[in-house]
Coordinates of C-alpha atoms and ligand atoms in Angstrom, one line a residue:
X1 CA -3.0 5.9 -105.2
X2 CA -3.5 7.7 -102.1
X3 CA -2.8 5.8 -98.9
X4 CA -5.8 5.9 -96.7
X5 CA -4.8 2.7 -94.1
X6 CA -3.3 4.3 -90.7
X7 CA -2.2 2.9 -87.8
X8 CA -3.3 4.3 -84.5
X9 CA -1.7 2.9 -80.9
X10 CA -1.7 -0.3 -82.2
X11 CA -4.8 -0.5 -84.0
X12 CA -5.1 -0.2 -88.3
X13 CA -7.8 1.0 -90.0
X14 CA -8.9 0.8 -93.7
X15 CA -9.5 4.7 -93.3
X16 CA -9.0 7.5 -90.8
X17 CA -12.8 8.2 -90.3
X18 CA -14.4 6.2 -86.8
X19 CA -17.6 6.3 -85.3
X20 CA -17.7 8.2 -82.4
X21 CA -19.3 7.0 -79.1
X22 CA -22.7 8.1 -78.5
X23 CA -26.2 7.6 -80.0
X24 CA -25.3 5.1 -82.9
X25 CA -23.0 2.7 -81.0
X26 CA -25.6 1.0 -79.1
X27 CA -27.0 -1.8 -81.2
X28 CA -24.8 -4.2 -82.7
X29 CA -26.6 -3.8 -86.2
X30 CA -26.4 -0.1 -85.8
X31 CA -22.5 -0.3 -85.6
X32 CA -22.4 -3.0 -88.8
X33 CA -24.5 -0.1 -91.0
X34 CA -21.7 2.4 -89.9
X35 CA -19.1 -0.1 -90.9
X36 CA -21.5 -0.6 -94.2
X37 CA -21.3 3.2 -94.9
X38 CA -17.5 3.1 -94.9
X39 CA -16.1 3.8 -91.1
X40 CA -12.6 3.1 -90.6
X41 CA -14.0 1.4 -87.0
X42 CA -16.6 1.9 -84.7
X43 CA -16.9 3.0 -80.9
X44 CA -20.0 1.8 -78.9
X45 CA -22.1 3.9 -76.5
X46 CA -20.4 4.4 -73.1
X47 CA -20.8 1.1 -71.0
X48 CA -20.3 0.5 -67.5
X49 CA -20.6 -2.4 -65.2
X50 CA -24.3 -2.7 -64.9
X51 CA -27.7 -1.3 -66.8
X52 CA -28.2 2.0 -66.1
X53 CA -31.5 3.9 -67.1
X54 CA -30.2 7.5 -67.3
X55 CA -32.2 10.5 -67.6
X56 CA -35.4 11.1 -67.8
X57 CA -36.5 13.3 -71.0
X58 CA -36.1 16.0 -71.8
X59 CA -32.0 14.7 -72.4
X60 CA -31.5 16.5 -76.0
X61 CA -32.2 19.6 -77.5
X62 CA -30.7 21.3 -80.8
X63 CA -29.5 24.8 -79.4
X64 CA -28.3 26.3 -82.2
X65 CA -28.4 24.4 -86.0
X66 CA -26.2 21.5 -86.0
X67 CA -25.1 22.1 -82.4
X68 CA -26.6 20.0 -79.6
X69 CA -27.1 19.5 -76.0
X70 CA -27.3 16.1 -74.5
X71 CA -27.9 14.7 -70.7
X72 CA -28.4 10.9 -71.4
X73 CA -26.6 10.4 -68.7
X74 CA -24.7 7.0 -69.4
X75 CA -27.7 5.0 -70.2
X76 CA -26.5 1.5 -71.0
X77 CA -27.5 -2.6 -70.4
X78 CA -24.3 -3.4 -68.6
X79 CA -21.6 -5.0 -69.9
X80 CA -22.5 -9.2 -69.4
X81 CA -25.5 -8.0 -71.2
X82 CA -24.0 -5.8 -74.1
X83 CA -21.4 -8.5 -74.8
X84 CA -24.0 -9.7 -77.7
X85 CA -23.9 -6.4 -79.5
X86 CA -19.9 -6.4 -79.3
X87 CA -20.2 -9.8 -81.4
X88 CA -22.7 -8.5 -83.7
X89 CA -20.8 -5.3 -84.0
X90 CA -18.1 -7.1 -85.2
X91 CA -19.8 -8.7 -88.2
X92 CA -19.2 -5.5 -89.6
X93 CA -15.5 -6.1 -90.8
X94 CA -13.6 -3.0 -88.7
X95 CA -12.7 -2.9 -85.5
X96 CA -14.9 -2.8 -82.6
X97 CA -13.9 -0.2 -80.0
X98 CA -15.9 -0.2 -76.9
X99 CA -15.9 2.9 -75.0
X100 CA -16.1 1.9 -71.1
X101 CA -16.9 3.7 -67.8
X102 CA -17.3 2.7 -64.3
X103 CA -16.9 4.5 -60.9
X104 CA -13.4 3.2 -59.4
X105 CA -10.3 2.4 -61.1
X106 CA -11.4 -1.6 -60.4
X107 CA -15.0 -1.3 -62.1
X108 CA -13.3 0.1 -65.2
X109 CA -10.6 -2.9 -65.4
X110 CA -13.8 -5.5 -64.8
X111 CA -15.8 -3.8 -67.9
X112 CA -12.6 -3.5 -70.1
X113 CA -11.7 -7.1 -69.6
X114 CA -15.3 -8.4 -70.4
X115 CA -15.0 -5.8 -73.6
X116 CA -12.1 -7.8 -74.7
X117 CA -12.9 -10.8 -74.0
X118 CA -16.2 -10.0 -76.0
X119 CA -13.9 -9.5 -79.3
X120 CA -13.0 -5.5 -78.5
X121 CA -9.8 -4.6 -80.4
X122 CA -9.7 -1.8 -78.3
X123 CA -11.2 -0.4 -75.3
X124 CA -11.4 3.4 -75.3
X125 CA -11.9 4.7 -71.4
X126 CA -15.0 7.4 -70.9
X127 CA -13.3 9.9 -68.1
X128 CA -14.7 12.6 -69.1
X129 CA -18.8 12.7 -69.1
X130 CA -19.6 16.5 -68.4
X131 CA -22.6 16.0 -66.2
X132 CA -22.9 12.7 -64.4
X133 CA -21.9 11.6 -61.2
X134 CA -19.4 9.2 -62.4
X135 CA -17.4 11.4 -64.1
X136 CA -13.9 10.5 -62.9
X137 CA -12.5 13.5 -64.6
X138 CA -14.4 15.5 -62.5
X139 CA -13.2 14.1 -59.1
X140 CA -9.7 14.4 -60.0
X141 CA -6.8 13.6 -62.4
X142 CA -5.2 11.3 -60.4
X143 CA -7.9 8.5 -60.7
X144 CA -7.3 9.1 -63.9
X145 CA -3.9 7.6 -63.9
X146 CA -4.9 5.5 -61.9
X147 CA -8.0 4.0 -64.2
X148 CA -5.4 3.4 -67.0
X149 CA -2.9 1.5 -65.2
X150 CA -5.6 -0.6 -63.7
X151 CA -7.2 -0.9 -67.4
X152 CA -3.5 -1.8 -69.1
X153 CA -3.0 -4.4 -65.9
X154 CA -5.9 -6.5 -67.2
X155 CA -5.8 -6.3 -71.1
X156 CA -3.9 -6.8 -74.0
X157 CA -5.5 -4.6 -76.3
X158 CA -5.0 -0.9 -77.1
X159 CA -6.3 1.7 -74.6
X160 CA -7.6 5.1 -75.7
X161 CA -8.7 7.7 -73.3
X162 CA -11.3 10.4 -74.1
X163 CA -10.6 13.4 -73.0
X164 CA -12.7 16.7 -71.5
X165 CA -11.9 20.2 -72.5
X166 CA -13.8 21.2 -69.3
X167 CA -10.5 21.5 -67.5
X168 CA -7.8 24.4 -67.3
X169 CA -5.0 22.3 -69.2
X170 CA -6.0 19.4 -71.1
X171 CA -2.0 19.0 -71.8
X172 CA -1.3 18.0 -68.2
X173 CA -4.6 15.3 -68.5
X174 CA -3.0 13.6 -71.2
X175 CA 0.4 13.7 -70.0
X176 CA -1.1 11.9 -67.0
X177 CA -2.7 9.3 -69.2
X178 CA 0.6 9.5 -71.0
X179 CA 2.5 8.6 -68.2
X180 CA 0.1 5.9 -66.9
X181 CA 0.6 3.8 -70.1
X182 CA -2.5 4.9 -72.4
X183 CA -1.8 3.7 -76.1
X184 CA -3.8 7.2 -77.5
X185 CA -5.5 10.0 -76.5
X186 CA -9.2 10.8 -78.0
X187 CA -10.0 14.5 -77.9
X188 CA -12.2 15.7 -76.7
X189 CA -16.2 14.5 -75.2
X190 CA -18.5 17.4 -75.4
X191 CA -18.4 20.6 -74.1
X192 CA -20.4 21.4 -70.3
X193 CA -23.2 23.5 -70.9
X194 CA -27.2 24.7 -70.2
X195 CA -29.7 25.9 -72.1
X196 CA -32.8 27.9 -70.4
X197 CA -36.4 28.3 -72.0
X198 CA -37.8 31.9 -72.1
X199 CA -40.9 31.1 -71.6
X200 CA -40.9 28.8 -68.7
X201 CA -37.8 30.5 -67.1
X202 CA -36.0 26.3 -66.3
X203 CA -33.5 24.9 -67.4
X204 CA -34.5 22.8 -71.1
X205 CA -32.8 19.6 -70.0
X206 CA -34.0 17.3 -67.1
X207 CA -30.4 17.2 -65.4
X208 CA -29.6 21.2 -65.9
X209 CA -26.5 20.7 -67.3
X210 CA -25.4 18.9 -70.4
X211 CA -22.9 18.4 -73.0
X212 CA -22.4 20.5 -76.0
X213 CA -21.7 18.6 -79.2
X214 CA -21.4 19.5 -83.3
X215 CA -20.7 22.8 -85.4
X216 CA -20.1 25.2 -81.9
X217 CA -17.4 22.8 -80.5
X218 CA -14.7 22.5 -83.4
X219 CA -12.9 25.3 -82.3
X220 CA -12.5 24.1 -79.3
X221 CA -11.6 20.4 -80.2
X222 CA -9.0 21.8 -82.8
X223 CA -7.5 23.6 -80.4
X224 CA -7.7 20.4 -78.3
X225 CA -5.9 18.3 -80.8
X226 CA -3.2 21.2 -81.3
X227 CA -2.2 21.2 -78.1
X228 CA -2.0 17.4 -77.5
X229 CA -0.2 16.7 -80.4
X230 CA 2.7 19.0 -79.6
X231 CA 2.7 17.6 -76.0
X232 CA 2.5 14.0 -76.1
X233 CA 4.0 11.0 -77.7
X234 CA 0.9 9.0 -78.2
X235 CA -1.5 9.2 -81.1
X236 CA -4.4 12.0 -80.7
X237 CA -7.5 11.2 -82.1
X238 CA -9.5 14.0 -83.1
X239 CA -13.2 14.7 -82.6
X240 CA -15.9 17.7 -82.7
X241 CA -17.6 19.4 -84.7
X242 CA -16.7 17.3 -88.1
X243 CA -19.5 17.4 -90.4
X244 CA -17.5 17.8 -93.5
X245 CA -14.0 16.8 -95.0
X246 CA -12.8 19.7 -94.7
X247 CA -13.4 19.8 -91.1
X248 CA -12.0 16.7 -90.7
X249 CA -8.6 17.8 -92.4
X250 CA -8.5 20.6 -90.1
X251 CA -8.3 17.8 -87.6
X252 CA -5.9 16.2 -88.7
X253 CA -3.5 19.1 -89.7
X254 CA -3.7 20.1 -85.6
X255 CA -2.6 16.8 -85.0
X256 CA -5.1 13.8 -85.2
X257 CA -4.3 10.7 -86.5
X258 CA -8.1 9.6 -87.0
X259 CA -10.7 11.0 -86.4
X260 CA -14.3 10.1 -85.0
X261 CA -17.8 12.1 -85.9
X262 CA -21.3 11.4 -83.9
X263 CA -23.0 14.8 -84.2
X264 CA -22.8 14.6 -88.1
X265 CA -24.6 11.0 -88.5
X266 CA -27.8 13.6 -87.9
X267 CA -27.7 13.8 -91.3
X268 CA -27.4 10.2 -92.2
X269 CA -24.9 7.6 -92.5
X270 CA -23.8 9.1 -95.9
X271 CA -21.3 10.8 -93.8
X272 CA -18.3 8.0 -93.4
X273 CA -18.1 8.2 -97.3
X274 CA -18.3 11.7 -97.9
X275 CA -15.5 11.9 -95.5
X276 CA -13.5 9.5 -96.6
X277 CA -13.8 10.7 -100.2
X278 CA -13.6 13.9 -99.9
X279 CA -9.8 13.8 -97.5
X280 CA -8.7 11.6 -100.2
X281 CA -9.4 14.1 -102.8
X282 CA -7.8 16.3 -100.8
X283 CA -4.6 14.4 -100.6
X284 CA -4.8 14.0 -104.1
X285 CA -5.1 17.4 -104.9
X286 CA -2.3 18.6 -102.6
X287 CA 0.1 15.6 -103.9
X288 CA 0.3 13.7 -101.2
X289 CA 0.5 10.0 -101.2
X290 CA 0.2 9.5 -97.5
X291 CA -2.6 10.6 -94.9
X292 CA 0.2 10.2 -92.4
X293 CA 2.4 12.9 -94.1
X294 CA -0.5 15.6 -93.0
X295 CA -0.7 14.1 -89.3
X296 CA 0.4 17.4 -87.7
X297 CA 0.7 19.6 -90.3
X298 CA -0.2 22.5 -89.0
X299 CA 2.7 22.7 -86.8
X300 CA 5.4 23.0 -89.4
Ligands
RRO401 O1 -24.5 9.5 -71.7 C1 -24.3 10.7 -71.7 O2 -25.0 11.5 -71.2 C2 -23.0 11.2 -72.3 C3 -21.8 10.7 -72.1 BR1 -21.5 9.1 -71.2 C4 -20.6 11.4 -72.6 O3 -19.5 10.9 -72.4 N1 -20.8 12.5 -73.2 C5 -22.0 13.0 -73.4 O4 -22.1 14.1 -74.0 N2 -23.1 12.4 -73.0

């Protein structure tokens, strides 16, 4: 029997396969189908310390097939009021990791806190948005320490940190992060980027700019996840660009311990399983008893 359970800063999972943050993890039911379909745990839509609208359409558009360019631009009810989705979320069986943003150091404590007082078994920090204004990455990587020790002050549970390949070393983000006490590292959010129509010579999405996600980015999070793994001591948690299982080996031979898709639910919640089968067929076939013992792999 393969050994599918792992252990990520403090957190186990049935399986190495997560829900990524983005269009499925804002309803509660939503989350308990991806748990249903077989995810390992589950990370809600970005929220912050009060509703936000975002965008106005157009905020997505396919730019090339199975590559896509979002602006939703954090939209989200606020945590007091997204506190009932947590619960419901966590009907589903797996743990509940809620992704959290705010615009100072202090907002991101306040949300984190209410996230795990909510039931969160982790809170996984959004630094890294490619085109909003609150994009702490973006104004520098000190706040970025700083948003982790404030977070770790406050609660108990593990903290993950997404990280942005739009920066000239991710290394030096995550040893930051590293350094300010984050429990893992998840790598990376999408990619900055802008689409133009032809025909009416604008840009396609309402904001301009947006961030690239699926097929186009998993060279880039690989390389990501490579470069983390050999730099830090925390867990990486890999995600981009995994639509199949072999993508999501290639993952985790760079370096991740788990992994998380978004892009890839597209195509349906069928995904979680076909993931999960097909790395464990893959283990099997190799002889490996362990997902662990491929955790890196590609480095040897
Ligand atoms: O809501 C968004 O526009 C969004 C966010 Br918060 C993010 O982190 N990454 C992304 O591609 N879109």
């Amino acid at each position: 029997m393969v050994k599918l359970e792992v252990e990520v800063g403090g957190l186990r999972l049935r399986n190495p396969v997560m829900l990524a943050s983005g269009i499925i993890g804002v309803t509660g039911r939503l989350m308990v189908r991806a748990a249903e379909a077989g995810a390992g745990a589950v990370v809600t839509k970005s929220v912050g310390p009060e509703r936000r609208m975002g965008y106005g359409n157009p905020t997505i558009v396919e730019v090339s097939p199975g590559s896509y360019l979002n602006c939703m631009g954090l939209p989200n009810p606020g945590i007091d009021e997204f506190v009932e989705e947590i619960k419901i979320a966590k009907t589903g069986g797996v743990p509940v990791i809620v992704s959290v943003f705010g615009r100072s150091p202090e907002e991101f404590a306040m949300v984190a806190e209410k996230a795990e007082n909510a039931g969160a078994e982790a809170v996984e920090l959004n630094v890294s948005c490619p085109h909003t204004e609150v994009g702490i990455l973006e104004r520098s990587q000190r706040i970025v320490g700083q948003v982790v020790k404030a977070v770790k002050k406050k609660v108990g549970v593990p903290v993950f940190v997404k990280l942005s390949s739009n920066v000239t070393n991710i290394v030096e983000v995550g040893k930051v992060v590293e350094d300010a006490g984050a429990d893992a590292v998840t790598a990376i959010n999408t990619v900055r980027a802008m689409a133009i129509d032809v025909e009416t010579c604008r840009p396609i999405l309402s904001n301009k700019f947006g961030g690239l996600s699926g097929v186009a980015i998993k060279p880039i999070a690989v390389r990501c996840v490579y470069e983390l793994y050999e730099a830090l001591k925390i867990p990486v948690i890999g995600v981009g660009g995994i639509f199949s299982w072999e993508d999501a080996v290639e993952h985790i031979l760079a370096g991740a311990s788990a992994i998380q898709v978004a892009t890839a639910l597209t195509k349906g919640f069928n995904v979680f399983k076909e993931l999960v089968d097909g790395i464990k067929s893959y283990l099997e076939k190799k002889g490996f008893k362990d997902v662990g013992e491929v955790v890196g792999a590609a480095h040897k």
